[in-house]
Coordinates of N, CA and C in Angstrom, one line a residue:
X1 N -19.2 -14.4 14.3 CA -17.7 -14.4 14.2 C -17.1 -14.5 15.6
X2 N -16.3 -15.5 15.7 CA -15.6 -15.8 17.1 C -14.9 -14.5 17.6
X3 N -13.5 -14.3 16.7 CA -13.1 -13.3 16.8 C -13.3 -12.0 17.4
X4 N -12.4 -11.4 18.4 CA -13.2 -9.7 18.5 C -12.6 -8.5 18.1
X5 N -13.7 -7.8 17.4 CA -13.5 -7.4 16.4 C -13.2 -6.0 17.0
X6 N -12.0 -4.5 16.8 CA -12.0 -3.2 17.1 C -12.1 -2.6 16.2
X7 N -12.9 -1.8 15.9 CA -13.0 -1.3 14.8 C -12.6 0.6 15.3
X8 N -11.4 0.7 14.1 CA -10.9 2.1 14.7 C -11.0 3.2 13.4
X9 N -10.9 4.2 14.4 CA -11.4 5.2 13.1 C -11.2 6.8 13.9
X10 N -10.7 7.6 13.6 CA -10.5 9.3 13.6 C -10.6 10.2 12.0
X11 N -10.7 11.6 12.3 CA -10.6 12.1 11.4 C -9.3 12.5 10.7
X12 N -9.0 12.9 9.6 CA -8.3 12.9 8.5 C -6.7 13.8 10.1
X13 N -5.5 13.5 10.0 CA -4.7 14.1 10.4 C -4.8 13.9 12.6
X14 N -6.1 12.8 12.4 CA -6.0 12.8 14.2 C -5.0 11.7 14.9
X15 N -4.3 10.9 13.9 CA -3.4 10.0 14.1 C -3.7 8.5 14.0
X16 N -4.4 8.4 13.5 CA -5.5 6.5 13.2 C -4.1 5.7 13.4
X17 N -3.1 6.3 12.2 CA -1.5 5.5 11.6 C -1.1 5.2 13.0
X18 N -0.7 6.0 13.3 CA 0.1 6.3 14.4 C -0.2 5.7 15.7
X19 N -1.3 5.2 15.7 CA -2.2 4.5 16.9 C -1.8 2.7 16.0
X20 N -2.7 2.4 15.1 CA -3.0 1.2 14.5 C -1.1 0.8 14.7
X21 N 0.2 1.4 14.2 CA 1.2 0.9 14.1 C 1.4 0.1 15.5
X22 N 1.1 1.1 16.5 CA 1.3 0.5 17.8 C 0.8 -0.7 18.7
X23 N -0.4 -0.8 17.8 CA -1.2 -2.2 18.4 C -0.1 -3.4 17.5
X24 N 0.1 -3.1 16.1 CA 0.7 -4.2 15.4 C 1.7 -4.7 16.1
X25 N 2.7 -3.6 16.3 CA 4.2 -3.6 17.7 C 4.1 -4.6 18.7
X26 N 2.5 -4.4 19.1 CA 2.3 -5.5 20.1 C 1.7 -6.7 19.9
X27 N 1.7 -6.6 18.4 CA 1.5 -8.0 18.1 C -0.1 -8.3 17.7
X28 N -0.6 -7.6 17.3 CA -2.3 -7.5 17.0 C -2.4 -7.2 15.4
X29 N -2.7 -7.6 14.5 CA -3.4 -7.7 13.2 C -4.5 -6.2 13.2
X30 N -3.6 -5.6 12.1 CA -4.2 -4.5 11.7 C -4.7 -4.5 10.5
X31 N -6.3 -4.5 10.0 CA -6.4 -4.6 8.5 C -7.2 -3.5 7.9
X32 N -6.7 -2.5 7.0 CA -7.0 -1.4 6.8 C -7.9 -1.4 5.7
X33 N -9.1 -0.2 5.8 CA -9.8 -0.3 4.7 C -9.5 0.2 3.6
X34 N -8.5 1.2 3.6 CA -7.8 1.6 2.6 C -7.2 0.8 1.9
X35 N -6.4 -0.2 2.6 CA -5.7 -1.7 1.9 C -6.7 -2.3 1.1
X36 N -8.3 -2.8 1.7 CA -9.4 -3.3 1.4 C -9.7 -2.7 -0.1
X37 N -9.5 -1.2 0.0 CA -9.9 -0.3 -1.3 C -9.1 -0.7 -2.4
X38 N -8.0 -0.8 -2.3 CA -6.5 -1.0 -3.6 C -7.0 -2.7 -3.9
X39 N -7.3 -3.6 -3.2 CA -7.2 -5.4 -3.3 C -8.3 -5.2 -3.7
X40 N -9.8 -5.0 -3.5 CA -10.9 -4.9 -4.5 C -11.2 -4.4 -6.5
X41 N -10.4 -3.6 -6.4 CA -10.1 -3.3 -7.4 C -8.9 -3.6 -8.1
X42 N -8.1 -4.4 -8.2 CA -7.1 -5.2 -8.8 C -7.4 -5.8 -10.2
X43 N -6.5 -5.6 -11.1 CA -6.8 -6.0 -12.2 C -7.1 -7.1 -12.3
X44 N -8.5 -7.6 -13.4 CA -9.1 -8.2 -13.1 C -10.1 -8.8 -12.7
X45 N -10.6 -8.1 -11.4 CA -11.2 -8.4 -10.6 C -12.9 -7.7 -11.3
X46 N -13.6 -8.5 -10.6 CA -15.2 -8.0 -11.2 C -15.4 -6.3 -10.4
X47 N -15.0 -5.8 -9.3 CA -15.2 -4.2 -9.4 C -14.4 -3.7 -10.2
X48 N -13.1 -3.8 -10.8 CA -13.0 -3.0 -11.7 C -13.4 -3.0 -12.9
X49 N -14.1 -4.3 -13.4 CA -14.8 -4.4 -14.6 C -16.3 -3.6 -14.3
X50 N -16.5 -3.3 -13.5 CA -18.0 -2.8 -13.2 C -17.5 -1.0 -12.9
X51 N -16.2 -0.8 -12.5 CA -15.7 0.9 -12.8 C -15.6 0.6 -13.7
X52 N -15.2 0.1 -14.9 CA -14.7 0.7 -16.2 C -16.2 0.7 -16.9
X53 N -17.2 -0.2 -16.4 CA -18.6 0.0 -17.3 C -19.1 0.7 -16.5
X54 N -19.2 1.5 -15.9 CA -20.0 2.8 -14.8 C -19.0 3.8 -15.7
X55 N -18.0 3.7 -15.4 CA -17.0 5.3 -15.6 C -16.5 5.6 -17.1
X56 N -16.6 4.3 -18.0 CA -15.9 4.4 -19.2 C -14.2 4.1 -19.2
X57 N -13.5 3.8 -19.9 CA -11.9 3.3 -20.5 C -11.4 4.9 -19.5
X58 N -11.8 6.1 -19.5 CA -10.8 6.9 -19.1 C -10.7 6.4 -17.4
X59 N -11.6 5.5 -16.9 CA -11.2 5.6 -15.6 C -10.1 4.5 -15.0
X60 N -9.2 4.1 -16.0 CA -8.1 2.9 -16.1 C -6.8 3.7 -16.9
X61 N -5.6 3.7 -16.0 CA -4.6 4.2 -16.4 C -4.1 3.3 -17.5
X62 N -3.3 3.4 -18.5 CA -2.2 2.6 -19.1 C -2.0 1.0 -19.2
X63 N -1.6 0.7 -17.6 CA -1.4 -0.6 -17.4 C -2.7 -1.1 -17.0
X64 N -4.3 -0.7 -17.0 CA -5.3 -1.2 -17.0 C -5.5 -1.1 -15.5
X65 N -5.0 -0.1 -14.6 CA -5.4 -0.3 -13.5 C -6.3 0.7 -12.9
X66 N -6.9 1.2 -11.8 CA -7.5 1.8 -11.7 C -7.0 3.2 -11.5
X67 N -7.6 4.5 -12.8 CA -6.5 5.6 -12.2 C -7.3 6.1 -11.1
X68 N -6.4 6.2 -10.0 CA -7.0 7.1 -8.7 C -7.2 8.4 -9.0
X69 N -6.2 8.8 -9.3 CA -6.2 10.3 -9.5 C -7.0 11.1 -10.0
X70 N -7.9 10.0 -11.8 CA -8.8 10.7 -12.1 C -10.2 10.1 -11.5
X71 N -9.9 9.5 -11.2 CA -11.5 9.1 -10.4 C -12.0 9.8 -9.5
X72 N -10.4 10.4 -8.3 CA -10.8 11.7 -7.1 C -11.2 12.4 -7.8
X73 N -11.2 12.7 -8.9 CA -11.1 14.3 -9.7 C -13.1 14.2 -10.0
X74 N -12.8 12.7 -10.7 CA -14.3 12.9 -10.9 C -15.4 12.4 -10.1
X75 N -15.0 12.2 -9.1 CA -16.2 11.8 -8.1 C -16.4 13.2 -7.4
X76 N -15.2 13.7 -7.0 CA -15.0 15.1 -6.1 C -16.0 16.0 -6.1
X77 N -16.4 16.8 -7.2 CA -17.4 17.7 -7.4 C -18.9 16.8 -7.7
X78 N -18.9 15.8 -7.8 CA -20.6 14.8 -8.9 C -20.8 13.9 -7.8
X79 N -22.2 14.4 -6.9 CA -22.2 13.4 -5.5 C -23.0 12.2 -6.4
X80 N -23.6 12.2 -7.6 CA -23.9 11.0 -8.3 C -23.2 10.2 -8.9
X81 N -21.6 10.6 -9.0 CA -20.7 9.8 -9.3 C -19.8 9.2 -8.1
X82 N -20.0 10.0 -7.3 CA -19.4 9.4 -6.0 C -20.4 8.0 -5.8
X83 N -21.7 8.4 -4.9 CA -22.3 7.0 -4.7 C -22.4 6.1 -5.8
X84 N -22.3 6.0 -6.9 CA -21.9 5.1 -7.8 C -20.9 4.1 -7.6
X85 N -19.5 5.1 -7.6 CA -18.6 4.6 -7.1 C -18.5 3.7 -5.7
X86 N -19.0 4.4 -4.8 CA -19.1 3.9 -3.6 C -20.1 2.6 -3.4
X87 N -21.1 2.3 -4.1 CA -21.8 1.2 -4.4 C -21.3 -0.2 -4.8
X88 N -19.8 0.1 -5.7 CA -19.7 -0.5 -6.3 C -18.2 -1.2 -5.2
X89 N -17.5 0.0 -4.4 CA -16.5 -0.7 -3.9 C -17.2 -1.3 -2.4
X90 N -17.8 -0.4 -2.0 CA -18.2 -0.4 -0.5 C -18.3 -1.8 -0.2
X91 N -19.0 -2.4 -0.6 CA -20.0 -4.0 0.1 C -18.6 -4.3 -0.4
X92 N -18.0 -4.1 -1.7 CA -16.6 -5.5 -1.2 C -15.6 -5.0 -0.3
X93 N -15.1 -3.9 -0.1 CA -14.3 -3.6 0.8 C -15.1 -4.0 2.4
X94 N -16.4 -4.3 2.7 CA -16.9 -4.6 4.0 C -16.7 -6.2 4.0
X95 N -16.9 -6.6 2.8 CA -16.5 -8.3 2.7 C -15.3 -8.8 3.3
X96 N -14.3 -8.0 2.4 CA -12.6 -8.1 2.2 C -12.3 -8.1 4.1
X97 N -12.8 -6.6 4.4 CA -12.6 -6.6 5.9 C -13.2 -7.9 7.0
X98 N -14.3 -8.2 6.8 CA -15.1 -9.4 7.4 C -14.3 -10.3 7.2
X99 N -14.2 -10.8 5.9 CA -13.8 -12.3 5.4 C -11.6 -12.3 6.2
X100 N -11.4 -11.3 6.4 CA -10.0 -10.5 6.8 C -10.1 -10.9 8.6
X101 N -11.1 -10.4 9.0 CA -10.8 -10.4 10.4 C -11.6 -11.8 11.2
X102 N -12.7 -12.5 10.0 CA -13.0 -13.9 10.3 C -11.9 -15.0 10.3
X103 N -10.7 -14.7 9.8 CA -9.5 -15.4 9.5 C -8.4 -15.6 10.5
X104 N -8.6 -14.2 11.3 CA -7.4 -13.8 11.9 C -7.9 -14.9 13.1
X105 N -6.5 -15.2 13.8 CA -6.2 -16.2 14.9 C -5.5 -15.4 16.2
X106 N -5.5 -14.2 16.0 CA -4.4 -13.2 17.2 C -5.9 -13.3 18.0
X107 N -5.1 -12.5 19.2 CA -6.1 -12.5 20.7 C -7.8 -11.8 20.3
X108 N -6.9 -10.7 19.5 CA -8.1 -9.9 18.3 C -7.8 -9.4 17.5
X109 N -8.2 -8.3 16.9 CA -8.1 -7.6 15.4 C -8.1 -6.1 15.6
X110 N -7.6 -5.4 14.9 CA -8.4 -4.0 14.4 C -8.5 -3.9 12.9
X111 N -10.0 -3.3 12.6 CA -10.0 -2.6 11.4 C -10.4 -1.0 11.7
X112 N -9.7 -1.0 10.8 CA -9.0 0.7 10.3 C -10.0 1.2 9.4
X113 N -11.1 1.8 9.6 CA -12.1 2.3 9.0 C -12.3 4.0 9.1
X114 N -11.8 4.8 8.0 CA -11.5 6.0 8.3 C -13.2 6.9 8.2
X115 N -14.2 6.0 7.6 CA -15.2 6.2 7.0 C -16.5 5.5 8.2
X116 N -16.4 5.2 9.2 CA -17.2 4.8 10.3 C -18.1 5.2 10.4
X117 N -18.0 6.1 10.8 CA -18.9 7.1 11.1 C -20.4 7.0 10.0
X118 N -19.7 7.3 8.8 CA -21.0 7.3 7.5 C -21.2 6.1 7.2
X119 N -20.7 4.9 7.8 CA -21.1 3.5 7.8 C -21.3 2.5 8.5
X120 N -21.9 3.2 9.7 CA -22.0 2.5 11.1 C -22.5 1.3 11.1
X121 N -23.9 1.6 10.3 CA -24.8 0.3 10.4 C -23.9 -0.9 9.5
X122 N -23.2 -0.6 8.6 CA -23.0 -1.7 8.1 C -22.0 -2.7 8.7
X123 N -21.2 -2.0 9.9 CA -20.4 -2.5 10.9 C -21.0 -2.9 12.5
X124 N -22.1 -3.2 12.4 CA -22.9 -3.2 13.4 C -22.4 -5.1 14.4
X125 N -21.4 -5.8 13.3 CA -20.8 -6.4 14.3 C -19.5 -6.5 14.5
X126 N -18.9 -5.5 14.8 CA -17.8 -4.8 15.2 C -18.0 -5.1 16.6
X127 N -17.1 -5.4 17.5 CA -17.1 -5.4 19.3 C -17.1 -4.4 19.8
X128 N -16.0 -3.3 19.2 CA -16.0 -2.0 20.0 C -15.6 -1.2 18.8
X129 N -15.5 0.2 19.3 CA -15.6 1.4 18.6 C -13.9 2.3 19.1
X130 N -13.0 2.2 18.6 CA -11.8 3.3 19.1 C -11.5 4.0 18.4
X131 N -12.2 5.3 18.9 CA -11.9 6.5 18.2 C -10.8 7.4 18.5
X132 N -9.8 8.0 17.6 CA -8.6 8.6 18.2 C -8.9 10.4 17.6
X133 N -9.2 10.8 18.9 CA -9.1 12.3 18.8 C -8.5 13.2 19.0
X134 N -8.4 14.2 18.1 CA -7.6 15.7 18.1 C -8.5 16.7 18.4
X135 N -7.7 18.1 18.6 CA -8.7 18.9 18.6 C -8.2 19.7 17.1
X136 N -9.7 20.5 16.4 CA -9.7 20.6 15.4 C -7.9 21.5 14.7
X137 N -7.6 22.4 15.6 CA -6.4 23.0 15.4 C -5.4 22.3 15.2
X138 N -5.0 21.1 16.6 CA -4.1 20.5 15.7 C -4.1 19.5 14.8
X139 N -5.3 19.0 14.2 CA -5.4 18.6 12.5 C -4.7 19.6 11.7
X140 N -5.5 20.9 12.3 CA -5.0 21.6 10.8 C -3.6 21.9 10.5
X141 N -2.4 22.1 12.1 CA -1.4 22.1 12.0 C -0.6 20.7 11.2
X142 N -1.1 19.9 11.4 CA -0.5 18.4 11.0 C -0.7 18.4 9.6
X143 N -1.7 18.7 9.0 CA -2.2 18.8 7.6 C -1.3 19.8 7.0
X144 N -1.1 20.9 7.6 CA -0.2 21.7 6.9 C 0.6 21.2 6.4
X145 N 1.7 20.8 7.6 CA 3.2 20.5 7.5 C 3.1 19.0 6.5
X146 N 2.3 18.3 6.8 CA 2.5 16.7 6.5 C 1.6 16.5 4.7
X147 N 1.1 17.9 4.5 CA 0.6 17.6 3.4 C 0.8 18.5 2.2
X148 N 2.1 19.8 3.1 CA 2.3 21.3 2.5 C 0.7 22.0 1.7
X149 N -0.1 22.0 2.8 CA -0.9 23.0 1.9 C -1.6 23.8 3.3
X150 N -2.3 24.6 2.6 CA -2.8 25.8 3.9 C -4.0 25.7 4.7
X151 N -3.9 26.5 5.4 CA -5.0 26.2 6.6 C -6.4 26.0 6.2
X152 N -6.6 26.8 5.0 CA -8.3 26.8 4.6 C -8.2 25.8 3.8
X153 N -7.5 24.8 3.3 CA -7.9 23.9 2.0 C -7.7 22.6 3.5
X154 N -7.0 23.1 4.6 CA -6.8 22.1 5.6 C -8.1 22.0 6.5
X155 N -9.1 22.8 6.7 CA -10.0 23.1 7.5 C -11.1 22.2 6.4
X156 N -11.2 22.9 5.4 CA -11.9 22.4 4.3 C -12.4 20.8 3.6
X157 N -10.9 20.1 4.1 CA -10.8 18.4 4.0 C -11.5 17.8 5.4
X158 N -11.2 18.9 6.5 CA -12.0 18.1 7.9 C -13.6 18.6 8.2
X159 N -13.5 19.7 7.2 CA -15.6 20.1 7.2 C -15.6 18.6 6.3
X160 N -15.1 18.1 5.0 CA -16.1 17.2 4.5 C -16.0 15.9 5.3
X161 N -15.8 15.4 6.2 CA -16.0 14.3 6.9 C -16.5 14.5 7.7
X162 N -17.1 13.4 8.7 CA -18.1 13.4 9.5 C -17.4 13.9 11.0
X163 N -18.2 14.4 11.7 CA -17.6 16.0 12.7 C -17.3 14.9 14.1
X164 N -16.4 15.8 14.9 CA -15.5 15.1 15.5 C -16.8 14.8 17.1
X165 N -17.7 15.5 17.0 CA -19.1 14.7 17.7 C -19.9 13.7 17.2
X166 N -19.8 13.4 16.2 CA -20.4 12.3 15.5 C -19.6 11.1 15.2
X167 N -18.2 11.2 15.7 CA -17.8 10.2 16.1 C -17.5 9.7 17.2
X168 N -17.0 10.9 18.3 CA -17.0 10.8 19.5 C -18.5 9.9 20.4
X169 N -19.8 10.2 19.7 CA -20.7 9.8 19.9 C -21.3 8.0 19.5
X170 N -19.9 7.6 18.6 CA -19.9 6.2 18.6 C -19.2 5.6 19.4
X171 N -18.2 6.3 19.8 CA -17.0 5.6 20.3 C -17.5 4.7 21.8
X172 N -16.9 3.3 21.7 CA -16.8 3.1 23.0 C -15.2 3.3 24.1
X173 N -14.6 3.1 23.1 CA -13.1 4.2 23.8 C -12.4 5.3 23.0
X174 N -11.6 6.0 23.5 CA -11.0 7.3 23.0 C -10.0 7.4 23.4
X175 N -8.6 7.9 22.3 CA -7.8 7.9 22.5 C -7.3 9.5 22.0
X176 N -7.0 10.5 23.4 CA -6.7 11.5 22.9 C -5.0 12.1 22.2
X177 N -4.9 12.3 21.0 CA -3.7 12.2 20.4 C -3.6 13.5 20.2
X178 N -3.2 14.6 21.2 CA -3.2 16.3 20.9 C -1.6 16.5 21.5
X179 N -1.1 15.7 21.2 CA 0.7 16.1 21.7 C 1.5 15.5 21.2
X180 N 2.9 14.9 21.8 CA 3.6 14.1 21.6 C 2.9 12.7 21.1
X181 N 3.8 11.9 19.8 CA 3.4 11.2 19.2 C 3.7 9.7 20.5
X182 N 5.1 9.8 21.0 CA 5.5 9.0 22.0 C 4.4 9.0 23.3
X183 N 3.5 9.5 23.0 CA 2.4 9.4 24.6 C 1.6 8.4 24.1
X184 N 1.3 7.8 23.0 CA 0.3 7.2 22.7 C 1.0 5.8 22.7
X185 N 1.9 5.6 23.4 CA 2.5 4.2 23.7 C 2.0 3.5 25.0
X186 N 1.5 4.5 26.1 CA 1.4 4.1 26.9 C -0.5 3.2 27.1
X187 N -1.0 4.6 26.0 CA -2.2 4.7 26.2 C -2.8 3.1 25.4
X188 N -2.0 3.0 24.2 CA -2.3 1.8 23.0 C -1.9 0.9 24.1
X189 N -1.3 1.0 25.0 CA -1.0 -0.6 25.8 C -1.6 -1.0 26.8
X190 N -2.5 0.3 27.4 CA -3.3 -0.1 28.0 C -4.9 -0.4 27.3
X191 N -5.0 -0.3 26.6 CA -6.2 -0.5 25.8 C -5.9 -1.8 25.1
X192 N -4.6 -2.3 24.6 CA -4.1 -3.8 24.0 C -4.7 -4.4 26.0
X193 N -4.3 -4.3 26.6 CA -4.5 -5.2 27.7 C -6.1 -5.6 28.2
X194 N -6.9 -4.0 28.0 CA -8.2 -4.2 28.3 C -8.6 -5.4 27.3
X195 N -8.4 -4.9 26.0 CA -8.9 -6.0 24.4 C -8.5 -7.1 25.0
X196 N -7.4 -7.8 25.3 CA -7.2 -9.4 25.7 C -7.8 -9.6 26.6
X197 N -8.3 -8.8 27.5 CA -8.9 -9.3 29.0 C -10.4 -9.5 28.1
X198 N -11.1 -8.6 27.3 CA -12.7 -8.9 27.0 C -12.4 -9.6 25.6
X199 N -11.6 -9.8 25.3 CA -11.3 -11.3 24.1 C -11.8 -12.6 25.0
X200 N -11.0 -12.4 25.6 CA -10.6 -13.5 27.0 C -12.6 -14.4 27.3

């Protein structure tokens, strides 16, 4: 792949959004795997014909699309229905992202991979690694407010993801986001500058 590729990723509430907007600002192609998750499954399409024959008719709302809501519900507690699930979106959402960032014509790219960490190898041609770190408190403050729920169901969402050393330990840069949201202007613009110089 010509292209070079940043592949970014923090934990739940460390600011990924808030980082990724700022590269776009300056003009850089952000392609999200969450985005990747919703376009894979489109009605239609062969993964969602392969969830409705794994999960059965209840896992398609009304308009035949895929219900989210009960699928969190039922993957949530059944780690055999989770990797299921994940079998079936995963390889296309890594496609979607590849075939996404093989396209792109800007200086470079970011993909938004909130899940890195537990899928490293399969990103193994990624250029670099930017990870945006908090420290665990202010997640949990951010989660409160931004999600109205409490500290233990907020601590609880950041135990099930992968720990803030196991990402730190991929990263090849870091972006510390433990303050003001307006600091991370300066920082995303120096790191847009380093990216064009090793595009370059």
């Amino acid at each position: 792949m010509s292209v070079f590729v940043v592949a970014l990723t923090g934990g739940v509430a460390s600011g990924k959004s808030a980082v990724e907007r700022r590269f776009e600002a300056l003009g850089i192609h952000a392609y999200d795997a969450d985005v990747a998750a919703r376009a894979v499954v489109e009605p239609g399409s062969e993964a969602l014909a392969e969830v409705a024959r794994s999960f059965g008719p209840e896992a398609l709302d009304a308009d035949g699309r895929l219900d989210r809501a009960a699928m969190r519900q039922r993957v949530f507690d059944d780690p055999t229905a989770r990797a299921t699930l994940e079998s079936i979106l995963h390889p296309r959402i890594r496609t979607w992202l590849r075939d996404a960032a093989a396209a792109d014509r800007g200086p470079y790219c970011i993909l938004s991979i909130p899940l890195l960490v537990e899928n490293r190898e399969h990103y193994a041609w990624v250029d670099r690694v930017l990870v945006v770190d908090a420290p665990e408190s202010v997640r949990i403050e951010r989660l409160t407010r931004r999600d109205g729920i409490d500290a233990g169901l907020a601590a609880k969402m950041i135990q099930a993801q992968a720990s803030r050393e196991q990402r730190l330990a991929i990263a090849d840069d870091v972006i510390v986001n433990d303050g003001d949201e307006a600091a991370l202007d300066a920082k995303v613009a120096a790191l847009d500058r380093r990216y064009r110089e090793l595009a370059a």
